[in-house]
PDB file of C-alpha atoms in Angstrom:
ATOM      1  CA  MET W 139      -2.861  13.447 -15.173  1.00  0.00           C
ATOM      2  CA  LYS W 140      -0.379  11.360 -13.934  1.00  0.00           C
ATOM      3  CA  THR W 141       2.836  10.348 -16.286  1.00  0.00           C
ATOM      4  CA  LEU W 142       5.501   8.428 -15.836  1.00  0.00           C
ATOM      5  CA  TYR W 143       9.223   8.932 -17.768  1.00  0.00           C
ATOM      6  CA  HIS W 144      11.602   5.928 -17.121  1.00  0.00           C
ATOM      7  CA  GLY W 145      15.105   5.486 -18.566  1.00  0.00           C
ATOM      8  CA  GLY W 146      18.709   4.967 -18.101  1.00  0.00           C
ATOM      9  CA  GLN W 147      21.326   7.525 -17.248  1.00  0.00           C
ATOM     10  CA  LYS W 148      21.143  10.045 -19.428  1.00  0.00           C
ATOM     11  CA  SER W 149      18.821   9.213 -21.647  1.00  0.00           C
ATOM     12  CA  GLY W 150      16.702  12.414 -21.777  1.00  0.00           C
ATOM     13  CA  LYS W 151      13.897  11.589 -19.850  1.00  0.00           C
ATOM     14  CA  SER W 152      14.184  14.729 -17.448  1.00  0.00           C
ATOM     15  CA  HIS W 153      14.235  16.714 -20.506  1.00  0.00           C
ATOM     16  CA  LEU W 154      11.192  15.142 -21.898  1.00  0.00           C
ATOM     17  CA  ALA W 155       9.491  15.098 -18.672  1.00  0.00           C
ATOM     18  CA  GLU W 156      10.042  19.127 -18.497  1.00  0.00           C
ATOM     19  CA  GLN W 157       8.580  20.043 -21.467  1.00  0.00           C
ATOM     20  CA  LYS W 158       5.502  17.434 -20.534  1.00  0.00           C
ATOM     21  CA  ALA W 159       5.142  19.713 -17.159  1.00  0.00           C
ATOM     22  CA  LEU W 160       5.025  22.741 -19.229  1.00  0.00           C
ATOM     23  CA  GLU W 161       2.948  21.545 -21.772  1.00  0.00           C
ATOM     24  CA  LEU W 162       0.491  20.494 -18.840  1.00  0.00           C
ATOM     25  CA  SER W 163       0.846  23.736 -17.018  1.00  0.00           C
ATOM     26  CA  GLY W 164      -0.464  25.922 -19.119  1.00  0.00           C
ATOM     27  CA  ASP W 165      -0.609  29.540 -18.254  1.00  0.00           C
ATOM     28  CA  THR W 166       0.834  28.556 -14.723  1.00  0.00           C
ATOM     29  CA  GLN W 167       4.359  28.119 -13.766  1.00  0.00           C
ATOM     30  CA  PRO W 168       4.956  24.288 -12.916  1.00  0.00           C
ATOM     31  CA  TYR W 169       6.745  23.093  -9.926  1.00  0.00           C
ATOM     32  CA  TYR W 170      10.188  21.426  -9.979  1.00  0.00           C
ATOM     33  CA  ILE W 171      10.150  18.988  -7.151  1.00  0.00           C
ATOM     34  CA  ALA W 172      14.177  18.393  -6.798  1.00  0.00           C
ATOM     35  CA  THR W 173      14.891  15.120  -4.397  1.00  0.00           C
ATOM     36  CA  TYR W 174      18.223  14.998  -4.222  1.00  0.00           C
ATOM     37  CA  ASP W 175      19.613  14.989  -0.649  1.00  0.00           C
ATOM     38  CA  ASN W 176      22.524  17.299  -1.055  1.00  0.00           C
ATOM     39  CA  SER W 177      24.109  15.724   2.441  1.00  0.00           C
ATOM     40  CA  TYR W 178      26.227  13.439   0.450  1.00  0.00           C
ATOM     41  CA  GLY W 179      28.936  15.819  -0.286  1.00  0.00           C
ATOM     42  CA  ASP W 180      29.595  14.587  -3.802  1.00  0.00           C
ATOM     43  CA  ASP W 181      31.141  17.216  -6.236  1.00  0.00           C
ATOM     44  CA  GLU W 182      29.960  15.346  -9.518  1.00  0.00           C
ATOM     45  CA  MET W 183      26.394  15.303  -8.323  1.00  0.00           C
ATOM     46  CA  GLN W 184      26.499  19.156  -7.775  1.00  0.00           C
ATOM     47  CA  MET W 185      27.577  19.625 -11.641  1.00  0.00           C
ATOM     48  CA  ARG W 186      25.021  17.347 -12.963  1.00  0.00           C
ATOM     49  CA  ILE W 187      22.489  19.502 -10.628  1.00  0.00           C
ATOM     50  CA  GLY W 188      23.868  22.509 -11.813  1.00  0.00           C
ATOM     51  CA  LYS W 189      23.341  21.312 -15.491  1.00  0.00           C
ATOM     52  CA  HIS W 190      19.567  20.465 -14.697  1.00  0.00           C
ATOM     53  CA  GLN W 191      19.014  24.168 -12.957  1.00  0.00           C
ATOM     54  CA  ALA W 192      20.379  26.070 -15.978  1.00  0.00           C
ATOM     55  CA  GLN W 193      18.074  23.558 -18.460  1.00  0.00           C
ATOM     56  CA  ARG W 194      15.072  24.526 -16.558  1.00  0.00           C
ATOM     57  CA  GLU W 195      15.968  28.139 -16.584  1.00  0.00           C
ATOM     58  CA  GLU W 196      13.428  30.140 -14.640  1.00  0.00           C
ATOM     59  CA  ASN W 197      10.395  27.956 -16.508  1.00  0.00           C
ATOM     60  CA  PHE W 198       9.770  26.431 -12.994  1.00  0.00           C
ATOM     61  CA  ILE W 199       9.641  27.111  -9.342  1.00  0.00           C
ATOM     62  CA  THR W 200      11.685  24.840  -7.342  1.00  0.00           C
ATOM     63  CA  ILE W 201      11.247  22.729  -4.387  1.00  0.00           C
ATOM     64  CA  GLU W 202      13.372  21.045  -2.669  1.00  0.00           C
ATOM     65  CA  GLU W 203      12.182  17.763  -0.848  1.00  0.00           C
ATOM     66  CA  SER W 204      14.142  14.718  -0.385  1.00  0.00           C
ATOM     67  CA  ARG W 205      11.472  12.613   1.390  1.00  0.00           C
ATOM     68  CA  ASP W 206       8.435  13.610   2.327  1.00  0.00           C
ATOM     69  CA  LEU W 207       6.813  14.435  -1.302  1.00  0.00           C
ATOM     70  CA  ASN W 208       2.986  14.634  -0.300  1.00  0.00           C
ATOM     71  CA  ALA W 209       3.983  17.283   1.863  1.00  0.00           C
ATOM     72  CA  VAL W 210       4.775  19.497  -0.996  1.00  0.00           C
ATOM     73  CA  VAL W 211       2.268  18.397  -3.799  1.00  0.00           C
ATOM     74  CA  ASN W 212      -1.120  20.370  -3.705  1.00  0.00           C
ATOM     75  CA  ASP W 213      -4.173  20.103  -5.395  1.00  0.00           C
ATOM     76  CA  GLY W 214      -4.455  21.785  -8.530  1.00  0.00           C
ATOM     77  CA  ASN W 215      -0.843  22.754  -9.493  1.00  0.00           C
ATOM     78  CA  THR W 216       1.895  20.771 -12.023  1.00  0.00           C
ATOM     79  CA  TYR W 217       4.636  18.995 -10.723  1.00  0.00           C
ATOM     80  CA  LEU W 218       7.873  17.707 -11.708  1.00  0.00           C
ATOM     81  CA  ILE W 219       9.846  15.036  -9.594  1.00  0.00           C
ATOM     82  CA  ASP W 220      12.818  14.596 -10.684  1.00  0.00           C
ATOM     83  CA  CYS W 221      13.885  12.146  -9.486  1.00  0.00           C
ATOM     84  CA  MET W 222      12.019   9.275  -7.820  1.00  0.00           C
ATOM     85  CA  SER W 223      15.025   7.183  -7.734  1.00  0.00           C
ATOM     86  CA  MET W 224      16.698   9.646  -5.386  1.00  0.00           C
ATOM     87  CA  TRP W 225      13.850   9.575  -3.357  1.00  0.00           C
ATOM     88  CA  ILE W 226      13.782   5.530  -3.544  1.00  0.00           C
ATOM     89  CA  LEU W 227      17.373   5.837  -2.364  1.00  0.00           C
ATOM     90  CA  ASN W 228      16.679   8.672   0.459  1.00  0.00           C
ATOM     91  CA  THR W 229      14.342   6.427   2.026  1.00  0.00           C
ATOM     92  CA  LEU W 230      15.714   2.769   1.907  1.00  0.00           C
ATOM     93  CA  GLU W 231      15.233   2.395   5.727  1.00  0.00           C
ATOM     94  CA  ILE W 232      11.168   3.210   5.441  1.00  0.00           C
ATOM     95  CA  ASP W 233       9.538  -0.277   4.770  1.00  0.00           C
ATOM     96  CA  GLU W 234       8.210  -1.067   1.112  1.00  0.00           C
ATOM     97  CA  GLU W 235       4.657  -0.879   2.005  1.00  0.00           C
ATOM     98  CA  THR W 236       4.812   2.875   3.854  1.00  0.00           C
ATOM     99  CA  LEU W 237       6.501   3.913   0.317  1.00  0.00           C
ATOM    100  CA  LEU W 238       4.129   2.279  -2.128  1.00  0.00           C
ATOM    101  CA  ALA W 239       1.115   3.814   0.209  1.00  0.00           C
ATOM    102  CA  GLU W 240       2.777   7.259  -0.491  1.00  0.00           C
ATOM    103  CA  VAL W 241       3.152   6.845  -4.145  1.00  0.00           C
ATOM    104  CA  LYS W 242      -0.604   6.032  -4.258  1.00  0.00           C
ATOM    105  CA  ALA W 243      -1.521   8.775  -2.236  1.00  0.00           C
ATOM    106  CA  LEU W 244       0.555  11.094  -4.857  1.00  0.00           C
ATOM    107  CA  CYS W 245      -1.414   9.683  -7.376  1.00  0.00           C
ATOM    108  CA  THR W 246      -4.656  10.580  -5.791  1.00  0.00           C
ATOM    109  CA  LYS W 247      -3.868  14.329  -5.774  1.00  0.00           C
ATOM    110  CA  ASP W 248      -6.128  16.357  -8.118  1.00  0.00           C
ATOM    111  CA  ALA W 249      -2.465  17.826  -9.535  1.00  0.00           C
ATOM    112  CA  HIS W 250      -0.592  16.924 -12.896  1.00  0.00           C
ATOM    113  CA  ILE W 251       2.366  14.901 -11.717  1.00  0.00           C
ATOM    114  CA  ILE W 252       5.658  13.930 -13.777  1.00  0.00           C
ATOM    115  CA  PHE W 253       7.252  11.647 -12.205  1.00  0.00           C
ATOM    116  CA  VAL W 254      11.133  10.519 -13.226  1.00  0.00           C
ATOM    117  CA  LEU W 255      12.448   7.323 -12.644  1.00  0.00           C
ATOM    118  CA  ASN W 256      15.672   5.756 -13.541  1.00  0.00           C
ATOM    119  CA  ASP W 257      16.296   2.211 -15.178  1.00  0.00           C
ATOM    120  CA  VAL W 258      18.618   0.356 -12.750  1.00  0.00           C
ATOM    121  CA  GLY W 259      17.396  -2.922 -13.071  1.00  0.00           C
ATOM    122  CA  SER W 260      18.941  -4.438 -16.019  1.00  0.00           C
ATOM    123  CA  GLY W 261      22.367  -5.286 -14.993  1.00  0.00           C
ATOM    124  CA  VAL W 262      23.522  -7.860 -13.035  1.00  0.00           C
ATOM    125  CA  ILE W 263      22.097  -8.464  -9.680  1.00  0.00           C
ATOM    126  CA  PRO W 264      24.319  -6.798  -7.001  1.00  0.00           C
ATOM    127  CA  LEU W 265      26.433  -8.563  -4.508  1.00  0.00           C
ATOM    128  CA  ASP W 266      25.643  -6.386  -1.560  1.00  0.00           C
ATOM    129  CA  ALA W 267      22.148  -6.344   0.126  1.00  0.00           C
ATOM    130  CA  SER W 268      21.990  -2.654   0.105  1.00  0.00           C
ATOM    131  CA  SER W 269      22.516  -2.329  -3.744  1.00  0.00           C
ATOM    132  CA  ARG W 270      20.115  -4.986  -4.325  1.00  0.00           C
ATOM    133  CA  LYS W 271      17.408  -3.612  -1.923  1.00  0.00           C
ATOM    134  CA  TYR W 272      17.385  -0.403  -3.645  1.00  0.00           C
ATOM    135  CA  ILE W 273      17.429  -2.092  -6.989  1.00  0.00           C
ATOM    136  CA  ASP W 274      14.415  -4.136  -6.278  1.00  0.00           C
ATOM    137  CA  ARG W 275      12.740  -1.341  -4.717  1.00  0.00           C
ATOM    138  CA  SER W 276      13.282   0.671  -7.758  1.00  0.00           C
ATOM    139  CA  GLY W 277      11.446  -1.713  -9.789  1.00  0.00           C
ATOM    140  CA  ILE W 278       8.706  -2.143  -7.354  1.00  0.00           C
ATOM    141  CA  ILE W 279       8.017   1.351  -7.172  1.00  0.00           C
ATOM    142  CA  GLY W 280       8.230   1.622 -11.148  1.00  0.00           C
ATOM    143  CA  GLN W 281       5.470  -0.798 -11.370  1.00  0.00           C
ATOM    144  CA  LYS W 282       3.421   0.643  -9.164  1.00  0.00           C
ATOM    145  CA  LEU W 283       3.720   4.142 -11.066  1.00  0.00           C
ATOM    146  CA  ALA W 284       3.383   2.823 -13.997  1.00  0.00           C
ATOM    147  CA  GLN W 285       0.097   0.813 -13.065  1.00  0.00           C
ATOM    148  CA  LEU W 286      -0.986   4.473 -11.477  1.00  0.00           C
ATOM    149  CA  CYS W 287      -0.082   6.598 -13.971  1.00  0.00           C
ATOM    150  CA  ASP W 288      -2.025   7.720 -17.034  1.00  0.00           C
ATOM    151  CA  GLU W 289       0.945   7.790 -19.314  1.00  0.00           C
ATOM    152  CA  VAL W 290       3.803   5.912 -19.115  1.00  0.00           C
ATOM    153  CA  TYR W 291       7.002   6.708 -21.543  1.00  0.00           C
ATOM    154  CA  GLU W 292       9.956   4.585 -21.886  1.00  0.00           C
ATOM    155  CA  VAL W 293      13.182   7.012 -22.773  1.00  0.00           C
ATOM    156  CA  LYS W 294      16.257   5.778 -24.716  1.00  0.00           C
ATOM    157  CA  LEU W 295      18.672   8.396 -26.681  1.00  0.00           C
ATOM    158  CA  GLY W 296      16.225  11.205 -26.041  1.00  0.00           C
ATOM    159  CA  LEU W 297      13.457   9.599 -27.879  1.00  0.00           C
ATOM    160  CA  GLU W 298      10.462   8.507 -26.080  1.00  0.00           C
ATOM    161  CA  ASN W 299       8.417   5.560 -26.611  1.00  0.00           C
ATOM    162  CA  ARG W 300       4.982   5.897 -24.865  1.00  0.00           C
ATOM    163  CA  LEU W 301       3.752   2.517 -23.370  1.00  0.00           C
ATOM    164  CA  LYS W 302       1.161   3.311 -21.965  1.00  0.00           C
TER     165      LYS W 302
END
């Protein structure tokens, strides 16, 4: 089962994705793949990470992997990838086709994978090229995930709306 949770910042998508991972994992402990690259030195992000860690308590086995998701996802397990938006940011220098191939390879694994992706494309077109590339890449990868996933949920105000 592949599932995508897509929504805005602080929409509740991570919490809902965690519940889904716990539900799908049954009696085994699911894995939480944290994609944030801690090299940015951002104190506010450290606080956000702390909240996520406290929220998931000891229900998950945490794997910190900011780039090579296929290397840490194995058949027969349940994984929550939080979040694909950070993974996209961490891989901006990699060409789009390679990233789409990586997403496709992830979705062929015999594992439950729950993806979390931020909705960043609902605003104005940014002035700088790097931001435009990030937003475009988020939309393209989001479309591919939505196509490949069995279930897709849009999240607003902590409520999920099943799109697929």
